[in-house]
């Protein structure tokens, strides 16, 4: 991507925000900014779904609106059910401009989660392990592995809570799980703290074992490809999942089928 990339204009309520919102992430679908809520001391995350100029304007507005409302609806429901997700602070599905030209998409402002995404935590840990493993004794290595196991287990119980609330995520990766924790520069990488689920843009309401098993499978594959040293601990995720959801047996049985289908597909190329 070119260095002079210019993100789409901010929706009008945020053009005068001081300090100006900081762009954190730009996906194909959304831009996420760090900003402040009504009170400048309250940080907030702002997710903007820009309009897509190549789509017919009426269709574009309809799809963008559906996505953002869907995401907000899931978050509101999950907060109410006590699942750890960011609370919704504000929402505008008409976005900037309304009916006039310059429609800028829809936006969702939510609670700011302080801490890294799990992807970063595991990447840092794996990099550190690669360098230091040979100088560590067996006790220390198992202590280190226990920290990762603990984190992965908590990820499993967070997902169990989500599924029990009747929602499947649709895009579970280690980038869509955050760890609410303070990382102090120069100190040991913290793996303590609460696992918070984010990014419900592809979530849906479902209690089907198939959908739940696919959620777990997608995450298993994501961990396998991005975190090779942590992959052997995936079983912990399923232990955490079972602890958090007593009725998990049928979902886990289904996961076996989903895995088998996945293997067949990759054998066929
Ligand atoms: N509530 C939040 N608090 C802090 N950081 C957040 C929050 N929500 C998102 N982020 C940061 O922004 C990144 C992107 O957010 P998110 O995953 O929701 O968007 P996306 O993947 O671009 O969206 P989509 O897949 O719906 O198009 C996250 O990986 C995380 O680093
Ligand atoms: Mg994401």
Coordinates of C-alpha atoms and ligand atoms in Angstrom, one line a residue:
X1 CA 0.0 0.0 0.0
X2 CA 1.3 3.5 -0.9
X3 CA 2.7 5.6 1.9
X4 CA 0.5 8.5 1.0
X5 CA -2.7 6.5 1.6
X6 CA -5.5 8.8 2.7
X7 CA -8.3 7.2 4.6
X8 CA -11.8 8.4 3.8
X9 CA -13.0 11.5 5.5
X10 CA -14.2 11.1 9.1
X11 CA -17.9 11.3 9.7
X12 CA -18.9 14.9 10.7
X13 CA -19.2 14.5 14.5
X14 CA -15.5 13.6 14.6
X15 CA -13.9 16.2 12.4
X16 CA -13.6 18.6 15.3
X17 CA -12.7 16.0 18.0
X18 CA -9.6 17.1 20.0
X19 CA -7.3 15.3 20.0
X20 CA -8.0 14.0 16.5
X21 CA -8.9 10.4 16.2
X22 CA -6.0 8.1 15.5
X23 CA -6.3 5.5 12.8
X24 CA -5.4 2.1 14.2
X25 CA -6.5 -0.4 11.6
X26 CA -7.8 -0.3 8.1
X27 CA -9.3 -3.5 6.8
X28 CA -11.1 -4.1 3.6
X29 CA -14.4 -3.4 5.3
X30 CA -13.7 -1.1 8.2
X31 CA -11.5 1.6 9.6
X32 CA -10.9 1.6 13.4
X33 CA -9.8 4.7 15.2
X34 CA -8.9 5.5 18.8
X35 CA -10.8 8.5 19.9
X36 CA -12.6 9.9 23.0
X37 CA -16.1 9.7 24.1
X38 CA -18.1 12.8 25.2
X39 CA -15.6 13.3 28.0
X40 CA -12.1 13.7 26.6
X41 CA -10.7 11.5 29.4
X42 CA -12.8 8.5 28.3
X43 CA -11.1 6.7 25.4
X44 CA -13.3 5.0 22.8
X45 CA -12.9 2.9 19.7
X46 CA -14.6 4.2 16.6
X47 CA -15.3 1.7 13.8
X48 CA -16.3 3.2 10.5
X49 CA -17.7 1.4 7.5
X50 CA -17.0 3.7 4.6
X51 CA -19.3 3.6 1.6
X52 CA -18.1 1.7 -1.4
X53 CA -18.2 3.9 -4.4
X54 CA -18.4 1.0 -6.8
X55 CA -21.7 -0.1 -5.4
X56 CA -25.0 1.3 -6.3
X57 CA -25.6 4.1 -3.7
X58 CA -29.0 2.7 -2.5
X59 CA -27.7 -0.8 -2.2
X60 CA -24.5 0.4 -0.6
X61 CA -26.3 2.3 2.1
X62 CA -28.6 -0.7 2.8
X63 CA -25.7 -3.2 3.1
X64 CA -23.5 -0.9 5.2
X65 CA -26.5 -0.1 7.5
X66 CA -27.3 -3.7 7.9
X67 CA -23.7 -4.7 8.8
X68 CA -23.3 -2.0 11.4
X69 CA -26.7 -2.5 13.0
X70 CA -26.1 -6.2 13.1
X71 CA -22.7 -5.7 14.8
X72 CA -24.2 -3.3 17.4
X73 CA -27.1 -5.5 18.1
X74 CA -24.8 -8.5 18.9
X75 CA -22.7 -6.3 21.2
X76 CA -25.7 -4.9 23.1
X77 CA -27.1 -8.4 23.5
X78 CA -23.7 -9.8 24.7
X79 CA -23.1 -7.1 27.2
X80 CA -26.5 -7.8 28.6
X81 CA -25.7 -11.5 28.9
X82 CA -22.4 -10.7 30.7
X83 CA -20.1 -11.8 27.8
X84 CA -16.9 -9.8 27.7
X85 CA -17.2 -7.6 24.6
X86 CA -16.9 -3.8 24.2
X87 CA -20.0 -1.9 25.2
X88 CA -21.8 0.2 22.5
X89 CA -21.5 4.0 23.2
X90 CA -23.0 5.5 20.0
X91 CA -24.0 4.5 16.5
X92 CA -25.0 6.2 13.3
X93 CA -26.2 4.0 10.5
X94 CA -26.9 7.0 8.2
X95 CA -23.3 8.1 8.6
X96 CA -22.0 11.4 7.3
X97 CA -24.0 13.4 4.8
X98 CA -27.4 11.7 5.1
X99 CA -29.1 12.1 1.8
X100 CA -26.7 14.6 0.5
X101 CA -23.7 13.9 -1.5
X102 CA -20.6 12.8 0.5
X103 CA -22.2 9.8 2.2
X104 CA -19.4 8.5 4.3
X105 CA -20.7 5.3 5.5
X106 CA -21.9 4.2 9.0
X107 CA -20.1 4.3 12.3
X108 CA -20.1 2.6 15.7
X109 CA -18.4 4.0 18.8
X110 CA -17.6 1.5 21.5
X111 CA -15.8 1.0 24.8
X112 CA -12.1 1.2 24.5
X113 CA -10.4 -2.1 25.5
X114 CA -6.9 -1.4 27.0
X115 CA -4.5 -4.1 26.0
X116 CA -3.1 -6.0 23.0
X117 CA -4.8 -8.4 20.7
X118 CA -4.0 -12.1 21.5
X119 CA -2.1 -12.3 18.1
X120 CA 0.5 -9.8 19.3
X121 CA 0.8 -11.6 22.7
X122 CA 1.4 -15.0 21.1
X123 CA 3.7 -13.6 18.5
X124 CA 5.9 -11.8 21.1
X125 CA 6.0 -14.9 23.2
X126 CA 6.9 -17.2 20.3
X127 CA 9.7 -14.8 19.2
X128 CA 11.1 -14.7 22.8
X129 CA 10.9 -18.5 23.1
X130 CA 12.8 -19.1 19.9
X131 CA 15.6 -16.9 21.1
X132 CA 15.7 -18.1 24.7
X133 CA 14.5 -21.7 24.7
X134 CA 18.0 -23.3 24.7
X135 CA 19.1 -21.3 27.8
X136 CA 16.0 -22.3 29.9
X137 CA 15.8 -25.3 32.1
X138 CA 12.9 -27.7 31.9
X139 CA 11.1 -26.2 34.9
X140 CA 11.2 -22.7 33.4
X141 CA 10.0 -24.0 30.0
X142 CA 7.0 -25.7 31.5
X143 CA 6.2 -22.5 33.5
X144 CA 6.3 -20.5 30.3
X145 CA 4.1 -23.1 28.5
X146 CA 1.7 -23.0 31.4
X147 CA 1.1 -19.3 30.9
X148 CA 0.2 -19.9 27.3
X149 CA -2.0 -22.8 28.2
X150 CA -3.8 -20.6 30.7
X151 CA -4.4 -17.9 28.2
X152 CA -5.6 -20.3 25.6
X153 CA -7.9 -21.9 28.1
X154 CA -9.4 -18.6 29.0
X155 CA -10.0 -18.0 25.3
X156 CA -12.0 -21.2 25.3
X157 CA -14.2 -20.2 28.1
X158 CA -14.8 -16.8 26.6
X159 CA -16.0 -18.5 23.4
X160 CA -18.1 -20.8 25.4
X161 CA -19.8 -17.8 27.0
X162 CA -20.4 -16.3 23.6
X163 CA -22.0 -19.5 22.2
X164 CA -24.1 -20.0 25.3
X165 CA -25.5 -16.5 24.7
X166 CA -26.7 -17.7 21.3
X167 CA -24.2 -15.9 19.1
X168 CA -21.5 -17.3 16.8
X169 CA -18.7 -15.0 15.9
X170 CA -18.1 -15.9 12.2
X171 CA -14.5 -14.7 12.1
X172 CA -12.6 -16.0 15.1
X173 CA -8.9 -15.3 14.8
X174 CA -6.3 -14.2 17.4
X175 CA -6.7 -10.7 16.0
X176 CA -10.3 -10.6 17.1
X177 CA -9.6 -11.6 20.7
X178 CA -8.1 -9.0 23.0
X179 CA -6.4 -9.3 26.4
X180 CA -7.4 -6.6 28.8
X181 CA -4.1 -6.1 30.5
X182 CA -1.5 -3.5 31.0
X183 CA 1.8 -4.4 29.2
X184 CA 4.6 -2.6 31.0
X185 CA 7.6 -1.9 28.8
X186 CA 10.6 -3.9 29.8
X187 CA 8.7 -6.3 32.0
X188 CA 7.8 -9.9 31.3
X189 CA 5.0 -10.2 28.8
X190 CA 1.8 -10.3 30.7
X191 CA -0.7 -13.0 29.9
X192 CA -3.0 -12.2 32.8
X193 CA -6.2 -10.4 32.3
X194 CA -9.6 -10.8 30.8
X195 CA -10.1 -12.1 27.3
X196 CA -12.4 -9.8 25.4
X197 CA -14.1 -10.7 22.1
X198 CA -14.2 -8.0 19.4
X199 CA -15.2 -7.6 15.7
X200 CA -18.8 -8.9 15.4
X201 CA -19.1 -7.7 11.7
X202 CA -19.7 -11.3 10.6
X203 CA -21.5 -12.6 13.7
X204 CA -24.9 -14.1 13.7
X205 CA -27.5 -15.5 16.1
X206 CA -27.2 -19.3 16.2
X207 CA -27.3 -22.2 18.6
X208 CA -26.5 -24.8 16.0
X209 CA -23.6 -27.2 16.8
X210 CA -22.4 -26.9 13.2
X211 CA -22.0 -23.1 13.4
X212 CA -20.4 -23.4 16.8
X213 CA -18.0 -26.1 15.6
X214 CA -17.0 -24.0 12.6
X215 CA -16.2 -21.1 14.9
X216 CA -13.8 -23.3 16.9
X217 CA -12.4 -24.9 13.7
X218 CA -11.7 -21.5 12.1
X219 CA -9.8 -20.4 15.2
X220 CA -7.9 -23.7 15.4
X221 CA -6.7 -23.2 11.8
X222 CA -5.8 -19.6 12.5
X223 CA -3.7 -20.6 15.5
X224 CA -2.1 -23.4 13.4
X225 CA -1.0 -21.0 10.7
X226 CA 0.0 -17.9 12.7
X227 CA 1.3 -19.4 16.0
X228 CA 3.1 -22.7 15.4
X229 CA 4.6 -22.9 18.9
X230 CA 1.3 -22.4 20.6
X231 CA -0.6 -24.8 18.3
X232 CA 0.1 -27.9 20.5
X233 CA -1.8 -26.2 23.3
X234 CA -5.1 -25.9 21.3
X235 CA -6.5 -28.8 23.4
X236 CA -6.6 -26.3 26.3
X237 CA -9.0 -24.2 24.3
X238 CA -11.4 -27.1 24.2
X239 CA -11.0 -27.8 27.9
X240 CA -11.8 -24.1 28.6
X241 CA -14.8 -24.4 26.2
X242 CA -16.1 -27.4 28.1
X243 CA -15.7 -25.8 31.5
X244 CA -17.6 -22.7 30.3
X245 CA -20.4 -24.7 28.6
X246 CA -21.7 -27.9 30.1
X247 CA -23.6 -28.8 27.0
X248 CA -20.4 -28.7 24.8
X249 CA -20.1 -32.4 24.1
X250 CA -22.3 -32.4 21.0
X251 CA -20.4 -29.3 19.6
X252 CA -17.1 -31.0 20.2
X253 CA -18.3 -34.1 18.5
X254 CA -19.3 -31.9 15.6
X255 CA -15.9 -30.4 15.5
X256 CA -14.5 -33.8 14.7
X257 CA -16.7 -33.9 11.6
X258 CA -15.7 -30.4 10.6
X259 CA -12.0 -31.2 10.9
X260 CA -12.5 -34.3 8.8
X261 CA -14.2 -32.3 6.1
X262 CA -11.4 -29.8 6.3
X263 CA -8.7 -32.5 5.9
X264 CA -10.6 -34.0 2.9
X265 CA -10.8 -30.7 1.3
X266 CA -7.1 -29.9 1.7
X267 CA -6.3 -33.4 0.4
X268 CA -8.3 -32.7 -2.8
X269 CA -6.3 -29.4 -3.0
Ligands
LIG1 N1 -13.0 -1.8 21.4 C1 -11.8 -1.8 21.0 N2 -10.8 -1.3 21.9 C2 -9.5 -1.3 21.5 N3 -9.0 -1.6 20.3 C3 -9.9 -2.1 19.4 C4 -11.3 -2.2 19.7 N4 -12.0 -2.6 18.6 C5 -11.1 -2.8 17.7 N5 -9.8 -2.5 18.1 C6 -8.5 -2.6 17.4 O1 -8.8 -2.4 16.0 C7 -8.5 -3.6 15.2 C8 -9.5 -3.8 14.1 O2 -10.8 -3.9 14.7 P1 -11.9 -5.0 14.1 O3 -11.3 -6.4 14.2 O4 -13.2 -4.7 14.8 O5 -12.0 -4.5 12.6 P2 -11.8 -5.2 11.2 O6 -11.1 -6.6 11.4 O7 -11.2 -4.2 10.3 O8 -13.3 -5.4 10.8 P3 -14.2 -6.3 9.9 O9 -13.5 -7.7 9.9 O10 -15.5 -6.2 10.6 O11 -14.2 -5.6 8.6 C9 -8.5 -4.7 16.2 O12 -7.6 -5.8 15.8 C10 -7.9 -4.0 17.5 O13 -6.5 -3.9 17.4
LIG2 MG1 -10.8 -7.9 13.0

